[in-house]
PDB file of C-alpha atoms in Angstrom:
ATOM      1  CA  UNK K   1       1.588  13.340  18.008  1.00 57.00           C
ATOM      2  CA  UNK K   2       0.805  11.152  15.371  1.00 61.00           C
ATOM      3  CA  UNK K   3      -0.458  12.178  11.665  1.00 70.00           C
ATOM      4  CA  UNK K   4      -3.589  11.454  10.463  1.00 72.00           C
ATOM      5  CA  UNK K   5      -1.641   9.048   7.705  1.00 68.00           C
ATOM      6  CA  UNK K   6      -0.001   7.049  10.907  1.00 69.00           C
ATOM      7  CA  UNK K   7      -3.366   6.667  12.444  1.00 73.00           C
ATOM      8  CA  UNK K   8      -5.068   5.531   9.488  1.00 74.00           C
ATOM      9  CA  UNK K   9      -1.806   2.726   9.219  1.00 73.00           C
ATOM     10  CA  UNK K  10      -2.616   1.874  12.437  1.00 74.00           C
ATOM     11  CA  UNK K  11      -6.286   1.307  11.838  1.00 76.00           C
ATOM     12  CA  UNK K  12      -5.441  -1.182   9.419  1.00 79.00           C
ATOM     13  CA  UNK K  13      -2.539  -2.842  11.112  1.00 75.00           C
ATOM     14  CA  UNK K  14      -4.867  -3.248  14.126  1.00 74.00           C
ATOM     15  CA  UNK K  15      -7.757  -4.762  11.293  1.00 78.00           C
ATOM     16  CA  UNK K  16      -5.264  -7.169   9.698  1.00 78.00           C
ATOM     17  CA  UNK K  17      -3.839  -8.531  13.308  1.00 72.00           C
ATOM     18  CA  UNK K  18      -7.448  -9.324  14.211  1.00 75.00           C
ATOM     19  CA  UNK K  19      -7.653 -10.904  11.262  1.00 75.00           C
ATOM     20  CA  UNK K  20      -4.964 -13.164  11.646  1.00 69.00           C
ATOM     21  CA  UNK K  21      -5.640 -13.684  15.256  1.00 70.00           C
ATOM     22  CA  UNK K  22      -9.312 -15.044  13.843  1.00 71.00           C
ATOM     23  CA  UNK K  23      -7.479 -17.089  11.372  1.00 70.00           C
ATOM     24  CA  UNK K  24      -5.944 -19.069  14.272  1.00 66.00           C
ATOM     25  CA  UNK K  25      -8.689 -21.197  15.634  1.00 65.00           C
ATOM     26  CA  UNK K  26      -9.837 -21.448  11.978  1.00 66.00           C
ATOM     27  CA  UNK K  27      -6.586 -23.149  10.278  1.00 64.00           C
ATOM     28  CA  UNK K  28      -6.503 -26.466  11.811  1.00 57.00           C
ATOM     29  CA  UNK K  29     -10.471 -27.007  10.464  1.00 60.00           C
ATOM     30  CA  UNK K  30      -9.926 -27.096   7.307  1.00 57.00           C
ATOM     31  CA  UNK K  31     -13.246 -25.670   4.974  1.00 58.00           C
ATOM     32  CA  UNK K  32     -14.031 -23.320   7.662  1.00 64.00           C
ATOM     33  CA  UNK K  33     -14.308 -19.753   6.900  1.00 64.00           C
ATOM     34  CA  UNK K  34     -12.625 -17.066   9.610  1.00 64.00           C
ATOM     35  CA  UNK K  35     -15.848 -14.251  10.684  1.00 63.00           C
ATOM     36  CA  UNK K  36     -17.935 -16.771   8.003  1.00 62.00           C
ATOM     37  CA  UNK K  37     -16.334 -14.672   5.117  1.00 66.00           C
ATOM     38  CA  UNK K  38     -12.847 -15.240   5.196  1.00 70.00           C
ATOM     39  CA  UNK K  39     -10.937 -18.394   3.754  1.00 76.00           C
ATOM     40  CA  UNK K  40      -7.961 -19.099   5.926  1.00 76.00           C
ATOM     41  CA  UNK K  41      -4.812 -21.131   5.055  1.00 77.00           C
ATOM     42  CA  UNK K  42      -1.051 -20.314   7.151  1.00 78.00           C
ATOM     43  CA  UNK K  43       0.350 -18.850   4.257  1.00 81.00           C
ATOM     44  CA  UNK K  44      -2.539 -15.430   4.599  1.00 81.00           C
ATOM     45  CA  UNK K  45      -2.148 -15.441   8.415  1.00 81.00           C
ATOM     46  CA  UNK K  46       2.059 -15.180   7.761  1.00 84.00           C
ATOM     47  CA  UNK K  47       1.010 -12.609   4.534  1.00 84.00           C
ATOM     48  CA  UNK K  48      -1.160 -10.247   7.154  1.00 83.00           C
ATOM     49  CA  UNK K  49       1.284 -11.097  10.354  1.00 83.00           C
ATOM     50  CA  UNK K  50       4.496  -9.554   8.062  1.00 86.00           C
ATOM     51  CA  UNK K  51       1.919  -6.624   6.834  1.00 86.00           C
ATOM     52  CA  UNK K  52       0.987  -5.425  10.611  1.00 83.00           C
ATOM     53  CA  UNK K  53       4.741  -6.104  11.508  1.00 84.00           C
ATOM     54  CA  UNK K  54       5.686  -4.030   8.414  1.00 85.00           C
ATOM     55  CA  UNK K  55       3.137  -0.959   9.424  1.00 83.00           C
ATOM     56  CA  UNK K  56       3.602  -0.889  12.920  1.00 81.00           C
ATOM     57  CA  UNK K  57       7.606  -0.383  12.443  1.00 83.00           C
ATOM     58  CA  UNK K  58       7.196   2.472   9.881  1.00 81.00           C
ATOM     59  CA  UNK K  59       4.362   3.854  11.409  1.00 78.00           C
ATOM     60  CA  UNK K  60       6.851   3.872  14.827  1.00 80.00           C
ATOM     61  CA  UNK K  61      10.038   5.109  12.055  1.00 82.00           C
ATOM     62  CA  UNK K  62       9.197   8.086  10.588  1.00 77.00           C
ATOM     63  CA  UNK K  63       6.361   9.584   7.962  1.00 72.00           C
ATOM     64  CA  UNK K  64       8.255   8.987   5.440  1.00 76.00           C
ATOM     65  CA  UNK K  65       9.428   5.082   6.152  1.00 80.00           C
ATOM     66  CA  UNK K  66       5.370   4.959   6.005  1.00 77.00           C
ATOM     67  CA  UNK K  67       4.251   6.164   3.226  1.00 78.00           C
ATOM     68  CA  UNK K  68       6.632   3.910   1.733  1.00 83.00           C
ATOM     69  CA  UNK K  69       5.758   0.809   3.203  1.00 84.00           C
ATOM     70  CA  UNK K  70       1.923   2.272   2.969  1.00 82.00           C
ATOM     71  CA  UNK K  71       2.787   2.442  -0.896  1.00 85.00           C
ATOM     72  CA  UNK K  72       4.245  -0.776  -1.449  1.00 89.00           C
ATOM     73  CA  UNK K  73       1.689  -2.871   0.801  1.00 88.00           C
ATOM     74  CA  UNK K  74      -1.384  -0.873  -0.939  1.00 88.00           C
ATOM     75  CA  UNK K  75       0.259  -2.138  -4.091  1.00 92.00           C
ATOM     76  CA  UNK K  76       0.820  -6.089  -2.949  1.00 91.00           C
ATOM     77  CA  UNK K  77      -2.675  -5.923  -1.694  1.00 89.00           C
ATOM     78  CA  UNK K  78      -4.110  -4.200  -4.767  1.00 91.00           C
ATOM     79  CA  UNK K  79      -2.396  -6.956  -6.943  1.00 91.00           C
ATOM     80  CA  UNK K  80      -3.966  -9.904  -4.669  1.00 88.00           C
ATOM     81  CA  UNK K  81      -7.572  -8.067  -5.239  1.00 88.00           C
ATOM     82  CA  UNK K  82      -6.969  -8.225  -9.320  1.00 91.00           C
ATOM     83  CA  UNK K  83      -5.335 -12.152  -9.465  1.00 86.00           C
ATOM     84  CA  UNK K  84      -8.627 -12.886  -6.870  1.00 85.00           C
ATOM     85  CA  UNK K  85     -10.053 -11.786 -10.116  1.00 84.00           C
ATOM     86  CA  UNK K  86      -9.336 -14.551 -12.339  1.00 86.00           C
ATOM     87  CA  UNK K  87      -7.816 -17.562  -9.986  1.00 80.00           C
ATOM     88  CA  UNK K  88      -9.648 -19.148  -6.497  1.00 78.00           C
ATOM     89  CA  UNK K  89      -5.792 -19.007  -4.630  1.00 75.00           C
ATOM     90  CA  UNK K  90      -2.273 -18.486  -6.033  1.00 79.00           C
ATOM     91  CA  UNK K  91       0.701 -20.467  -3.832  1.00 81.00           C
ATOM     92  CA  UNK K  92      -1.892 -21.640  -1.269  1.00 74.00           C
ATOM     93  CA  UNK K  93      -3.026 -17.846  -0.802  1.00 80.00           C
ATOM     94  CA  UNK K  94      -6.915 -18.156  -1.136  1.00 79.00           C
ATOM     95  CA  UNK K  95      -8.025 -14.888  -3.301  1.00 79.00           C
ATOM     96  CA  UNK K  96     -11.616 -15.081  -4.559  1.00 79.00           C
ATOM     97  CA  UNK K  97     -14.569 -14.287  -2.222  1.00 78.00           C
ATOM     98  CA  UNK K  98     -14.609 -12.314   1.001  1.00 76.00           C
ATOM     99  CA  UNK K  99     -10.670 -12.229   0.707  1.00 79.00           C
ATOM    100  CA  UNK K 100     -10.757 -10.382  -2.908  1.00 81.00           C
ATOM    101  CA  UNK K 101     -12.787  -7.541  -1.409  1.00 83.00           C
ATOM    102  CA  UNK K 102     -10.708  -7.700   1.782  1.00 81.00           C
ATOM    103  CA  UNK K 103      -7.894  -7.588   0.239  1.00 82.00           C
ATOM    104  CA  UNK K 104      -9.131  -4.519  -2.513  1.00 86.00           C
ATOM    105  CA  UNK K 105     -10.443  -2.156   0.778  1.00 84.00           C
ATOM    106  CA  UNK K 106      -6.898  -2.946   2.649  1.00 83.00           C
ATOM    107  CA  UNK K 107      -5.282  -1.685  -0.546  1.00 86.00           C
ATOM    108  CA  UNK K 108      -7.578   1.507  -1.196  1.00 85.00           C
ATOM    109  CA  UNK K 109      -6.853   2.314   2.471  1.00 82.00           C
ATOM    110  CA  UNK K 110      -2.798   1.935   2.032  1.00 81.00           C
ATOM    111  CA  UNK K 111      -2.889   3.976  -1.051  1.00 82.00           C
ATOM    112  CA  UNK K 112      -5.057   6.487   0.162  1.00 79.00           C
ATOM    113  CA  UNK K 113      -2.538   7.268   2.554  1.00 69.00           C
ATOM    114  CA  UNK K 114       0.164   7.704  -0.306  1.00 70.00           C
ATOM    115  CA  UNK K 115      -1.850   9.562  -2.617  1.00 74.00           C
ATOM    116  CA  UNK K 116      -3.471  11.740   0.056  1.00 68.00           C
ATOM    117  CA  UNK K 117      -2.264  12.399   3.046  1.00 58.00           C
ATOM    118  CA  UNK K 118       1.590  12.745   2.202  1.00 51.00           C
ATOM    119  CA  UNK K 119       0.331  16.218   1.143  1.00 50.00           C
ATOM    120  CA  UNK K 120      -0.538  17.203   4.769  1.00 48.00           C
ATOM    121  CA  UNK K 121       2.923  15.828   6.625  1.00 47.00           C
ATOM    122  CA  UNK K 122       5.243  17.117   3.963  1.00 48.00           C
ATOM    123  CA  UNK K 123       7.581  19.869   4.910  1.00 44.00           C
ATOM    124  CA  UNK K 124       7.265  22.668   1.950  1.00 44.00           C
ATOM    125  CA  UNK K 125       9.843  24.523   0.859  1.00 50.00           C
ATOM    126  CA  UNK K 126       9.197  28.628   0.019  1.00 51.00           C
ATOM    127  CA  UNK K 127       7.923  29.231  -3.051  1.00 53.00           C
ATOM    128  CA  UNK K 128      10.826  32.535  -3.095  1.00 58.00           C
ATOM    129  CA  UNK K 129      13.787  32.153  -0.965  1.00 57.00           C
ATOM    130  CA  UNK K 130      14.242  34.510   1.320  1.00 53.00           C
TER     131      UNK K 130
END
């Protein structure tokens, strides 16, 4: 059965493939906007393709393997949200606009999961041995 932290991973996995799924017939026009929101270039469709490949392994490894992954992806994703801040697109990643607040609820979901919800899956040891 899976936790509710594997579900949630899968939530967004399943979010960011449709996402780059919708960023397919968008690419090749270039100035388009994926959903009417999203700017589109290869290099975010390969950034969320390697995220959903990333979550769907650990979420298939072990609790564990995804809170780490969870962690470090919430952390990527939270430092796209801040540099969409102050710059329109680092390394032909596009930042500002619908992407920055993408990109900030992606990474508020992923750490949620590693400040949260490791609590419930942990295994505890006795407080007194016995």
């Amino acid at each position: 059965m899976m936790s509710m932290m594997q579900k949630t991973q899968a939530v967004v996995a399943l979010v960011l493939m449709l996402l780059c799924s919708a960023g397919t017939f968008v690419v090749s026009n270039a100035g388009r906007l994926a959903l009417g929101v999203f700017p589109v270039t290869v290099t975010l469709m390969w950034v969320y393709l390697i995220s959903v490949l990333l979550l769907g392994a650990a979420v298939l490894v072990s609790s564990t393997f995804a809170v780490r992954v969870s962690t470090w992806l919430g952390f990527g994703y939270a430092l796209m949200a801040f540099m969409g801040i102050f710059t329109p697109s680092l390394l032909d990643l596009p930042l500002q606009g619908g992407n920055l607040w993408m990109h900030l609820l992606v990474a508020l979901t992923l750490l949620y999961t590693w400040l949260i919800l490791p609590d419930q899956t942990a295994v505890r040891k006795p407080a007194h041995p016995a």
